[in-house]
Amino acid sequence: MAEVQKTQENLVYAKPRLIKDNVMHYCPGCSHGTVHKLVAEVIEEMGMENKTVGVSPVGCSVLAYNYIDIDWVEAAHGRACAVATGVKRVAPERLVFTYQGDGDLASIGIGETVHAAQRGEKIVVIYINNAIYGMTGGQMSPTTLPGMKTSTSPYGREEALHGFPFKVADMIKVLDGTCYVTRQAVHTPAAVRKAKKAIRKAFENSMEGKGLSFVEFVSTCPSGWKQTATEANTWMEEHMFPVYPLGDIKDI
């Protein structure tokens, strides 16, 4: 046993202990799996395995409890920030975060998100923005890009008809209750390293009671975009990043 433990400690790359052995339901090339891994790694490194509560609502992330071995609460569609607020206020010693997609957070859940941020709730919001409703058929979401084709905008999103892409992080940054707002991605090793640092900072802010931290991940949806994983990464770099530029937006 000692030899096995020593070998594991010497590994450069290993699966986080909090990631379960369940087969993931995410499509090949989806960003969710990588973000899951980073969340699990940071929780382990902070020693918060038994003190963390995740809140996942409806969407591709609804089964997050199958993959990260912490306490989870399921929330109704869009209500994750409201549920997380209740958990954190009842148990302030806990690390509490939501895990939401753009169809959930930027649409039906925008009210809960904005008011939790304005109140300065001591939670972390992890926001996966792939500009589409990935789980329910590839419909247009609030963050769908102009000209982008979806099942409900087959000729492309038109600003005059559908409005403009919703840049949630840019709105959240102006609220007094937010202490950290950042936009990251996980499409390259360098991006993954930056993303992990952002998650760590957000979690530490929460435990220090600084306010709400908002970590957006500009992400791919190869199935919804009808592309291969490689094509999706390239398309994201060429089309998503100009609209949703990466980097820290607010850091108090």
mmCIF file of N, CA and C in Angstrom, residues 44-165:
data_model
loop_
_atom_site.group_PDB
_atom_site.id
_atom_site.type_symbol
_atom_site.label_atom_id
_atom_site.label_comp_id
_atom_site.label_asym_id
_atom_site.label_seq_id
_atom_site.Cartn_x
_atom_site.Cartn_y
_atom_site.Cartn_z
ATOM 1 N N GLU A 44 -10.155 19.654 -3.439
ATOM 2 C CA GLU A 44 -9.208 18.765 -2.761
ATOM 3 C C GLU A 44 -8.033 19.550 -2.194
ATOM 4 N N GLU A 45 -7.446 20.421 -3.019
ATOM 5 C CA GLU A 45 -6.268 21.165 -2.594
ATOM 6 C C GLU A 45 -6.570 22.116 -1.439
ATOM 7 N N MET A 46 -7.810 22.586 -1.359
ATOM 8 C CA MET A 46 -8.210 23.454 -0.255
ATOM 9 C C MET A 46 -8.611 22.666 0.985
ATOM 10 N N GLY A 47 -8.677 21.346 0.864
ATOM 11 C CA GLY A 47 -9.090 20.509 1.990
ATOM 12 C C GLY A 47 -10.547 20.689 2.360
ATOM 13 N N MET A 48 -11.389 20.970 1.362
ATOM 14 C CA MET A 48 -12.798 21.268 1.613
ATOM 15 C C MET A 48 -13.725 20.131 1.174
ATOM 16 N N GLU A 49 -13.191 18.925 1.049
ATOM 17 C CA GLU A 49 -13.985 17.804 0.549
ATOM 18 C C GLU A 49 -15.286 17.596 1.323
ATOM 19 N N ASN A 50 -15.224 17.744 2.632
ATOM 20 C CA ASN A 50 -16.395 17.480 3.469
ATOM 21 C C ASN A 50 -17.120 18.752 3.894
ATOM 22 N N LYS A 51 -16.747 19.878 3.278
ATOM 23 C CA LYS A 51 -17.346 21.153 3.666
ATOM 24 C C LYS A 51 -17.893 21.921 2.461
ATOM 25 N N THR A 52 -18.070 21.233 1.334
ATOM 26 C CA THR A 52 -18.505 21.897 0.111
ATOM 27 C C THR A 52 -19.899 21.436 -0.287
ATOM 28 N N VAL A 53 -20.704 22.376 -0.761
ATOM 29 C CA VAL A 53 -22.042 22.068 -1.277
ATOM 30 C C VAL A 53 -22.159 22.673 -2.675
ATOM 31 N N GLY A 54 -22.425 21.835 -3.660
ATOM 32 C CA GLY A 54 -22.659 22.308 -5.012
ATOM 33 C C GLY A 54 -24.148 22.356 -5.290
ATOM 34 N N VAL A 55 -24.558 23.304 -6.103
ATOM 35 C CA VAL A 55 -25.969 23.433 -6.480
ATOM 36 C C VAL A 55 -26.046 23.386 -7.999
ATOM 37 N N SER A 56 -26.746 22.388 -8.524
ATOM 38 C CA SER A 56 -26.867 22.254 -9.979
ATOM 39 C C SER A 56 -28.340 22.223 -10.368
ATOM 40 N N PRO A 57 -28.736 23.042 -11.337
ATOM 41 C CA PRO A 57 -30.122 23.081 -11.783
ATOM 42 C C PRO A 57 -30.318 22.253 -13.059
ATOM 43 N N VAL A 58 -31.349 22.564 -13.799
ATOM 44 C CA VAL A 58 -31.652 21.856 -15.035
ATOM 45 C C VAL A 58 -30.667 22.253 -16.130
ATOM 46 N N GLY A 59 -30.321 21.310 -16.989
ATOM 47 C CA GLY A 59 -29.399 21.563 -18.091
ATOM 48 C C GLY A 59 -28.400 20.425 -18.195
ATOM 49 N N CYS A 60 -27.395 20.589 -19.031
ATOM 50 C CA CYS A 60 -26.389 19.539 -19.180
ATOM 51 C C CYS A 60 -25.677 19.238 -17.863
ATOM 52 N N SER A 61 -25.638 20.217 -16.968
ATOM 53 C CA SER A 61 -24.920 20.039 -15.704
ATOM 54 C C SER A 61 -25.779 19.425 -14.613
ATOM 55 N N VAL A 62 -27.005 19.046 -14.929
ATOM 56 C CA VAL A 62 -27.925 18.578 -13.893
ATOM 57 C C VAL A 62 -27.405 17.327 -13.182
ATOM 58 N N LEU A 63 -26.599 16.526 -13.870
ATOM 59 C CA LEU A 63 -26.084 15.289 -13.278
ATOM 60 C C LEU A 63 -24.673 15.453 -12.722
ATOM 61 N N ALA A 64 -24.291 16.677 -12.391
ATOM 62 C CA ALA A 64 -22.944 16.906 -11.858
ATOM 63 C C ALA A 64 -22.677 16.089 -10.602
ATOM 64 N N TYR A 65 -23.738 15.807 -9.846
ATOM 65 C CA TYR A 65 -23.560 15.020 -8.613
ATOM 66 C C TYR A 65 -23.082 13.600 -8.908
ATOM 67 N N ASN A 66 -23.228 13.147 -10.151
ATOM 68 C CA ASN A 66 -22.744 11.813 -10.520
ATOM 69 C C ASN A 66 -21.229 11.761 -10.647
ATOM 70 N N TYR A 67 -20.589 12.918 -10.722
ATOM 71 C CA TYR A 67 -19.186 12.950 -11.090
ATOM 72 C C TYR A 67 -18.269 13.531 -10.027
ATOM 73 N N ILE A 68 -18.732 14.487 -9.231
ATOM 74 C CA ILE A 68 -17.893 15.095 -8.198
ATOM 75 C C ILE A 68 -18.448 14.673 -6.838
ATOM 76 N N ASP A 69 -17.635 14.029 -6.044
ATOM 77 C CA ASP A 69 -18.083 13.398 -4.800
ATOM 78 C C ASP A 69 -18.098 14.398 -3.642
ATOM 79 N N ILE A 70 -19.057 15.306 -3.688
ATOM 80 C CA ILE A 70 -19.316 16.253 -2.598
ATOM 81 C C ILE A 70 -20.819 16.264 -2.350
ATOM 82 N N ASP A 71 -21.265 17.072 -1.409
ATOM 83 C CA ASP A 71 -22.700 17.227 -1.190
ATOM 84 C C ASP A 71 -23.284 18.096 -2.300
ATOM 85 N N TRP A 72 -24.437 17.699 -2.815
ATOM 86 C CA TRP A 72 -25.099 18.442 -3.885
ATOM 87 C C TRP A 72 -26.556 18.700 -3.537
ATOM 88 N N VAL A 73 -27.076 19.810 -4.041
ATOM 89 C CA VAL A 73 -28.500 20.115 -3.952
ATOM 90 C C VAL A 73 -28.993 20.394 -5.369
ATOM 91 N N GLU A 74 -30.057 19.722 -5.764
ATOM 92 C CA GLU A 74 -30.654 19.992 -7.071
ATOM 93 C C GLU A 74 -31.594 21.187 -6.959
ATOM 94 N N ALA A 75 -31.522 22.093 -7.913
ATOM 95 C CA ALA A 75 -32.376 23.284 -7.905
ATOM 96 C C ALA A 75 -33.301 23.255 -9.119
ATOM 97 N N ALA A 76 -34.448 23.898 -8.988
ATOM 98 C CA ALA A 76 -35.326 24.064 -10.143
ATOM 99 C C ALA A 76 -34.634 24.918 -11.191
ATOM 100 N N HIS A 77 -35.129 24.847 -12.405
ATOM 101 C CA HIS A 77 -34.502 25.554 -13.529
ATOM 102 C C HIS A 77 -34.338 27.046 -13.216
ATOM 103 N N GLY A 78 -33.085 27.509 -13.225
ATOM 104 C CA GLY A 78 -32.792 28.920 -13.009
ATOM 105 C C GLY A 78 -32.698 29.359 -11.569
ATOM 106 N N ARG A 79 -32.983 28.480 -10.626
ATOM 107 C CA ARG A 79 -33.079 28.893 -9.221
ATOM 108 C C ARG A 79 -31.850 28.559 -8.391
ATOM 109 N N ALA A 80 -30.744 28.236 -9.041
ATOM 110 C CA ALA A 80 -29.564 27.780 -8.306
ATOM 111 C C ALA A 80 -29.033 28.828 -7.340
ATOM 112 N N CYS A 81 -28.972 30.092 -7.752
ATOM 113 C CA CYS A 81 -28.434 31.131 -6.868
ATOM 114 C C CYS A 81 -29.327 31.346 -5.645
ATOM 115 N N ALA A 82 -30.631 31.196 -5.818
ATOM 116 C CA ALA A 82 -31.536 31.325 -4.681
ATOM 117 C C ALA A 82 -31.319 30.187 -3.690
ATOM 118 N N VAL A 83 -31.165 28.967 -4.224
ATOM 119 C CA VAL A 83 -30.919 27.812 -3.356
ATOM 120 C C VAL A 83 -29.564 27.947 -2.665
ATOM 121 N N ALA A 84 -28.550 28.350 -3.422
ATOM 122 C CA ALA A 84 -27.215 28.512 -2.845
ATOM 123 C C ALA A 84 -27.204 29.577 -1.751
ATOM 124 N N THR A 85 -27.981 30.626 -1.945
ATOM 125 C CA THR A 85 -28.087 31.666 -0.920
ATOM 126 C C THR A 85 -28.585 31.079 0.386
ATOM 127 N N GLY A 86 -29.629 30.258 0.309
ATOM 128 C CA GLY A 86 -30.174 29.643 1.516
ATOM 129 C C GLY A 86 -29.175 28.729 2.200
ATOM 130 N N VAL A 87 -28.466 27.920 1.406
ATOM 131 C CA VAL A 87 -27.487 26.990 1.977
ATOM 132 C C VAL A 87 -26.371 27.749 2.671
ATOM 133 N N LYS A 88 -25.833 28.786 2.018
ATOM 134 C CA LYS A 88 -24.704 29.527 2.575
ATOM 135 C C LYS A 88 -25.109 30.299 3.825
ATOM 136 N N ARG A 89 -26.323 30.823 3.857
ATOM 137 C CA ARG A 89 -26.750 31.571 5.038
ATOM 138 C C ARG A 89 -27.000 30.655 6.229
ATOM 139 N N VAL A 90 -27.480 29.463 5.959
ATOM 140 C CA VAL A 90 -27.707 28.495 7.041
ATOM 141 C C VAL A 90 -26.381 27.898 7.514
ATOM 142 N N ALA A 91 -25.458 27.689 6.575
ATOM 143 C CA ALA A 91 -24.169 27.056 6.905
ATOM 144 C C ALA A 91 -23.030 27.905 6.342
ATOM 145 N N PRO A 92 -22.735 29.048 6.949
ATOM 146 C CA PRO A 92 -21.710 29.959 6.403
ATOM 147 C C PRO A 92 -20.310 29.373 6.384
ATOM 148 N N GLU A 93 -20.093 28.304 7.139
ATOM 149 C CA GLU A 93 -18.766 27.683 7.146
ATOM 150 C C GLU A 93 -18.535 26.801 5.924
ATOM 151 N N ARG A 94 -19.572 26.593 5.127
ATOM 152 C CA ARG A 94 -19.479 25.747 3.943
ATOM 153 C C ARG A 94 -19.037 26.546 2.716
ATOM 154 N N LEU A 95 -18.319 25.864 1.827
ATOM 155 C CA LEU A 95 -18.025 26.411 0.512
ATOM 156 C C LEU A 95 -19.210 26.070 -0.382
ATOM 157 N N VAL A 96 -19.904 27.081 -0.875
ATOM 158 C CA VAL A 96 -21.128 26.862 -1.649
ATOM 159 C C VAL A 96 -20.956 27.473 -3.045
ATOM 160 N N PHE A 97 -21.209 26.672 -4.067
ATOM 161 C CA PHE A 97 -21.116 27.183 -5.431
ATOM 162 C C PHE A 97 -22.253 26.632 -6.279
ATOM 163 N N THR A 98 -22.625 27.399 -7.311
ATOM 164 C CA THR A 98 -23.581 26.910 -8.297
ATOM 165 C C THR A 98 -22.826 26.527 -9.557
ATOM 166 N N TYR A 99 -23.433 25.644 -10.324
ATOM 167 C CA TYR A 99 -22.844 25.201 -11.588
ATOM 168 C C TYR A 99 -23.942 25.262 -12.639
ATOM 169 N N GLN A 100 -23.891 26.281 -13.519
ATOM 170 C CA GLN A 100 -25.015 26.580 -14.391
ATOM 171 C C GLN A 100 -24.586 26.841 -15.833
ATOM 172 N N GLY A 101 -25.500 26.571 -16.768
ATOM 173 C CA GLY A 101 -25.276 26.880 -18.164
ATOM 174 C C GLY A 101 -25.935 28.183 -18.552
ATOM 175 N N ASP A 102 -25.680 28.640 -19.792
ATOM 176 C CA ASP A 102 -26.228 29.925 -20.220
ATOM 177 C C ASP A 102 -27.735 29.869 -20.424
ATOM 178 N N GLY A 103 -28.266 28.734 -20.863
ATOM 179 C CA GLY A 103 -29.707 28.624 -20.998
ATOM 180 C C GLY A 103 -30.414 28.747 -19.672
ATOM 181 N N ASP A 104 -29.763 28.271 -18.611
ATOM 182 C CA ASP A 104 -30.331 28.322 -17.268
ATOM 183 C C ASP A 104 -30.092 29.680 -16.615
ATOM 184 N N LEU A 105 -28.843 30.094 -16.531
ATOM 185 C CA LEU A 105 -28.486 31.300 -15.774
ATOM 186 C C LEU A 105 -28.909 32.578 -16.483
ATOM 187 N N ALA A 106 -28.639 32.675 -17.784
ATOM 188 C CA ALA A 106 -28.860 33.925 -18.501
ATOM 189 C C ALA A 106 -30.300 34.110 -18.954
ATOM 190 N N SER A 107 -31.107 33.073 -18.828
ATOM 191 C CA SER A 107 -32.507 33.168 -19.260
ATOM 192 C C SER A 107 -33.425 33.133 -18.048
ATOM 193 N N ILE A 108 -33.945 31.969 -17.710
ATOM 194 C CA ILE A 108 -34.930 31.885 -16.632
ATOM 195 C C ILE A 108 -34.329 32.251 -15.278
ATOM 196 N N GLY A 109 -33.001 32.123 -15.120
ATOM 197 C CA GLY A 109 -32.386 32.376 -13.827
ATOM 198 C C GLY A 109 -31.732 33.735 -13.675
ATOM 199 N N ILE A 110 -31.927 34.629 -14.631
ATOM 200 C CA ILE A 110 -31.205 35.904 -14.558
ATOM 201 C C ILE A 110 -31.629 36.728 -13.344
ATOM 202 N N GLY A 111 -32.896 36.653 -12.947
ATOM 203 C CA GLY A 111 -33.357 37.412 -11.783
ATOM 204 C C GLY A 111 -32.670 36.963 -10.508
ATOM 205 N N GLU A 112 -32.622 35.643 -10.286
ATOM 206 C CA GLU A 112 -31.949 35.111 -9.099
ATOM 207 C C GLU A 112 -30.470 35.466 -9.105
ATOM 208 N N THR A 113 -29.851 35.404 -10.283
ATOM 209 C CA THR A 113 -28.428 35.691 -10.390
ATOM 210 C C THR A 113 -28.123 37.148 -10.051
ATOM 211 N N VAL A 114 -28.858 38.051 -10.649
ATOM 212 C CA VAL A 114 -28.606 39.478 -10.442
ATOM 213 C C VAL A 114 -28.818 39.870 -8.984
ATOM 214 N N HIS A 115 -29.891 39.414 -8.380
ATOM 215 C CA HIS A 115 -30.181 39.832 -7.008
ATOM 216 C C HIS A 115 -29.231 39.188 -6.000
ATOM 217 N N ALA A 116 -28.800 37.950 -6.252
ATOM 218 C CA ALA A 116 -27.793 37.340 -5.377
ATOM 219 C C ALA A 116 -26.489 38.120 -5.462
ATOM 220 N N ALA A 117 -26.134 38.545 -6.674
ATOM 221 C CA ALA A 117 -24.909 39.325 -6.853
ATOM 222 C C ALA A 117 -25.017 40.689 -6.190
ATOM 223 N N GLN A 118 -26.154 41.333 -6.355
ATOM 224 C CA GLN A 118 -26.330 42.661 -5.772
ATOM 225 C C GLN A 118 -26.327 42.607 -4.245
ATOM 226 N N ARG A 119 -26.849 41.530 -3.692
ATOM 227 C CA ARG A 119 -26.834 41.368 -2.224
ATOM 228 C C ARG A 119 -25.450 41.014 -1.708
ATOM 229 N N GLY A 120 -24.575 40.596 -2.598
ATOM 230 C CA GLY A 120 -23.235 40.202 -2.172
ATOM 231 C C GLY A 120 -23.217 38.877 -1.443
ATOM 232 N N GLU A 121 -24.052 37.935 -1.882
ATOM 233 C CA GLU A 121 -24.062 36.619 -1.248
ATOM 234 C C GLU A 121 -22.684 35.979 -1.356
ATOM 235 N N LYS A 122 -22.262 35.312 -0.308
ATOM 236 C CA LYS A 122 -20.900 34.761 -0.240
ATOM 237 C C LYS A 122 -20.822 33.401 -0.938
ATOM 238 N N ILE A 123 -21.241 33.372 -2.181
ATOM 239 C CA ILE A 123 -21.246 32.143 -2.957
ATOM 240 C C ILE A 123 -20.406 32.336 -4.216
ATOM 241 N N VAL A 124 -20.158 31.234 -4.910
ATOM 242 C CA VAL A 124 -19.451 31.258 -6.184
ATOM 243 C C VAL A 124 -20.405 30.762 -7.268
ATOM 244 N N VAL A 125 -20.459 31.486 -8.370
ATOM 245 C CA VAL A 125 -21.263 31.087 -9.520
ATOM 246 C C VAL A 125 -20.320 30.639 -10.634
ATOM 247 N N ILE A 126 -20.411 29.376 -11.017
ATOM 248 C CA ILE A 126 -19.654 28.853 -12.149
ATOM 249 C C ILE A 126 -20.624 28.743 -13.318
ATOM 250 N N TYR A 127 -20.304 29.445 -14.385
ATOM 251 C CA TYR A 127 -21.235 29.693 -15.477
ATOM 252 C C TYR A 127 -20.639 29.182 -16.785
ATOM 253 N N ILE A 128 -21.244 28.152 -17.353
ATOM 254 C CA ILE A 128 -20.774 27.564 -18.603
ATOM 255 C C ILE A 128 -21.543 28.187 -19.764
ATOM 256 N N ASN A 129 -20.849 28.965 -20.577
ATOM 257 C CA ASN A 129 -21.475 29.692 -21.690
ATOM 258 C C ASN A 129 -21.041 29.081 -23.021
ATOM 259 N N ASN A 130 -21.911 28.243 -23.601
ATOM 260 C CA ASN A 130 -21.623 27.690 -24.924
ATOM 261 C C ASN A 130 -22.595 28.207 -25.981
ATOM 262 N N ALA A 131 -23.353 29.254 -25.629
ATOM 263 C CA ALA A 131 -24.176 29.990 -26.586
ATOM 264 C C ALA A 131 -25.304 29.169 -27.196
ATOM 265 N N ILE A 132 -25.763 28.147 -26.459
ATOM 266 C CA ILE A 132 -26.818 27.294 -27.006
ATOM 267 C C ILE A 132 -27.464 26.496 -25.875
ATOM 268 N N TYR A 133 -28.701 26.067 -26.070
ATOM 269 C CA TYR A 133 -29.322 25.108 -25.156
ATOM 270 C C TYR A 133 -28.838 23.718 -25.564
ATOM 271 N N GLY A 134 -27.840 23.196 -24.857
ATOM 272 C CA GLY A 134 -27.221 21.948 -25.269
ATOM 273 C C GLY A 134 -28.049 20.714 -25.001
ATOM 274 N N MET A 135 -28.776 20.680 -23.889
ATOM 275 C CA MET A 135 -29.463 19.457 -23.483
ATOM 276 C C MET A 135 -30.767 19.213 -24.245
ATOM 277 N N THR A 136 -31.473 20.269 -24.592
ATOM 278 C CA THR A 136 -32.853 20.108 -25.038
ATOM 279 C C THR A 136 -33.063 20.253 -26.538
ATOM 280 N N GLY A 137 -31.989 20.255 -27.324
ATOM 281 C CA GLY A 137 -32.183 20.260 -28.755
ATOM 282 C C GLY A 137 -31.461 21.334 -29.523
ATOM 283 N N GLY A 138 -30.567 22.076 -28.884
ATOM 284 C CA GLY A 138 -29.766 23.053 -29.601
ATOM 285 C C GLY A 138 -30.492 24.327 -29.974
ATOM 286 N N GLN A 139 -31.395 24.773 -29.090
ATOM 287 C CA GLN A 139 -32.116 26.023 -29.360
ATOM 288 C C GLN A 139 -31.241 27.242 -29.098
ATOM 289 N N MET A 140 -31.666 28.380 -29.630
ATOM 290 C CA MET A 140 -30.989 29.645 -29.380
ATOM 291 C C MET A 140 -31.111 30.007 -27.909
ATOM 292 N N SER A 141 -30.019 30.464 -27.331
ATOM 293 C CA SER A 141 -30.017 30.899 -25.938
ATOM 294 C C SER A 141 -29.771 32.411 -25.892
ATOM 295 N N PRO A 142 -29.850 33.043 -24.718
ATOM 296 C CA PRO A 142 -29.579 34.480 -24.639
ATOM 297 C C PRO A 142 -28.182 34.872 -25.106
ATOM 298 N N THR A 143 -27.236 33.918 -25.097
ATOM 299 C CA THR A 143 -25.855 34.249 -25.453
ATOM 300 C C THR A 143 -25.476 33.835 -26.874
ATOM 301 N N THR A 144 -26.426 33.299 -27.642
ATOM 302 C CA THR A 144 -26.163 32.913 -29.031
ATOM 303 C C THR A 144 -25.655 34.109 -29.832
ATOM 304 N N LEU A 145 -24.662 33.878 -30.657
ATOM 305 C CA LEU A 145 -24.011 34.952 -31.402
ATOM 306 C C LEU A 145 -24.857 35.404 -32.601
ATOM 307 N N PRO A 146 -24.700 36.647 -33.035
ATOM 308 C CA PRO A 146 -25.369 37.103 -34.260
ATOM 309 C C PRO A 146 -24.971 36.226 -35.448
ATOM 310 N N GLY A 147 -25.960 35.821 -36.213
ATOM 311 C CA GLY A 147 -25.696 34.982 -37.377
ATOM 312 C C GLY A 147 -25.557 33.506 -37.065
ATOM 313 N N MET A 148 -25.498 33.142 -35.794
ATOM 314 C CA MET A 148 -25.311 31.747 -35.396
ATOM 315 C C MET A 148 -26.596 30.962 -35.601
ATOM 316 N N LYS A 149 -26.483 29.821 -36.281
ATOM 317 C CA LYS A 149 -27.651 28.995 -36.566
ATOM 318 C C LYS A 149 -27.906 28.012 -35.428
ATOM 319 N N THR A 150 -29.156 27.936 -35.019
ATOM 320 C CA THR A 150 -29.583 26.968 -34.014
ATOM 321 C C THR A 150 -30.883 26.342 -34.493
ATOM 322 N N SER A 151 -31.426 25.421 -33.697
ATOM 323 C CA SER A 151 -32.678 24.777 -34.107
ATOM 324 C C SER A 151 -33.850 25.750 -34.114
ATOM 325 N N THR A 152 -33.745 26.829 -33.358
ATOM 326 C CA THR A 152 -34.820 27.831 -33.345
ATOM 327 C C THR A 152 -34.440 29.122 -34.062
ATOM 328 N N SER A 153 -33.223 29.167 -34.594
ATOM 329 C CA SER A 153 -32.826 30.287 -35.468
ATOM 330 C C SER A 153 -32.086 29.693 -36.660
ATOM 331 N N PRO A 154 -32.803 28.927 -37.499
ATOM 332 C CA PRO A 154 -32.148 28.182 -38.593
ATOM 333 C C PRO A 154 -31.473 29.058 -39.626
ATOM 334 N N TYR A 155 -31.845 30.340 -39.685
ATOM 335 C CA TYR A 155 -31.211 31.255 -40.630
ATOM 336 C C TYR A 155 -30.185 32.156 -39.933
ATOM 337 N N GLY A 156 -29.927 31.873 -38.672
ATOM 338 C CA GLY A 156 -28.982 32.671 -37.905
ATOM 339 C C GLY A 156 -29.679 33.679 -37.016
ATOM 340 N N ARG A 157 -29.073 33.997 -35.902
ATOM 341 C CA ARG A 157 -29.648 34.983 -34.995
ATOM 342 C C ARG A 157 -29.630 36.375 -35.622
ATOM 343 N N GLU A 158 -30.752 37.038 -35.574
ATOM 344 C CA GLU A 158 -30.874 38.393 -36.110
ATOM 345 C C GLU A 158 -31.098 39.367 -34.958
ATOM 346 N N GLU A 159 -30.240 40.379 -34.846
ATOM 347 C CA GLU A 159 -30.364 41.329 -33.739
ATOM 348 C C GLU A 159 -31.718 42.043 -33.752
ATOM 349 N N ALA A 160 -32.204 42.405 -34.943
ATOM 350 C CA ALA A 160 -33.470 43.136 -35.025
ATOM 351 C C ALA A 160 -34.651 42.297 -34.564
ATOM 352 N N LEU A 161 -34.523 40.995 -34.706
ATOM 353 C CA LEU A 161 -35.607 40.095 -34.327
ATOM 354 C C LEU A 161 -35.401 39.472 -32.959
ATOM 355 N N HIS A 162 -34.185 39.023 -32.688
ATOM 356 C CA HIS A 162 -33.916 38.246 -31.478
ATOM 357 C C HIS A 162 -33.155 39.016 -30.402
ATOM 358 N N GLY A 163 -32.659 40.192 -30.722
ATOM 359 C CA GLY A 163 -31.860 40.930 -29.762
ATOM 360 C C GLY A 163 -30.390 40.570 -29.861
ATOM 361 N N PHE A 164 -29.607 41.109 -28.940
ATOM 362 C CA PHE A 164 -28.159 40.944 -28.963
ATOM 363 C C PHE A 164 -27.719 39.890 -27.939
ATOM 364 N N PRO A 165 -26.528 39.316 -28.124
ATOM 365 C CA PRO A 165 -26.005 38.359 -27.144
ATOM 366 C C PRO A 165 -25.904 38.998 -25.758
#
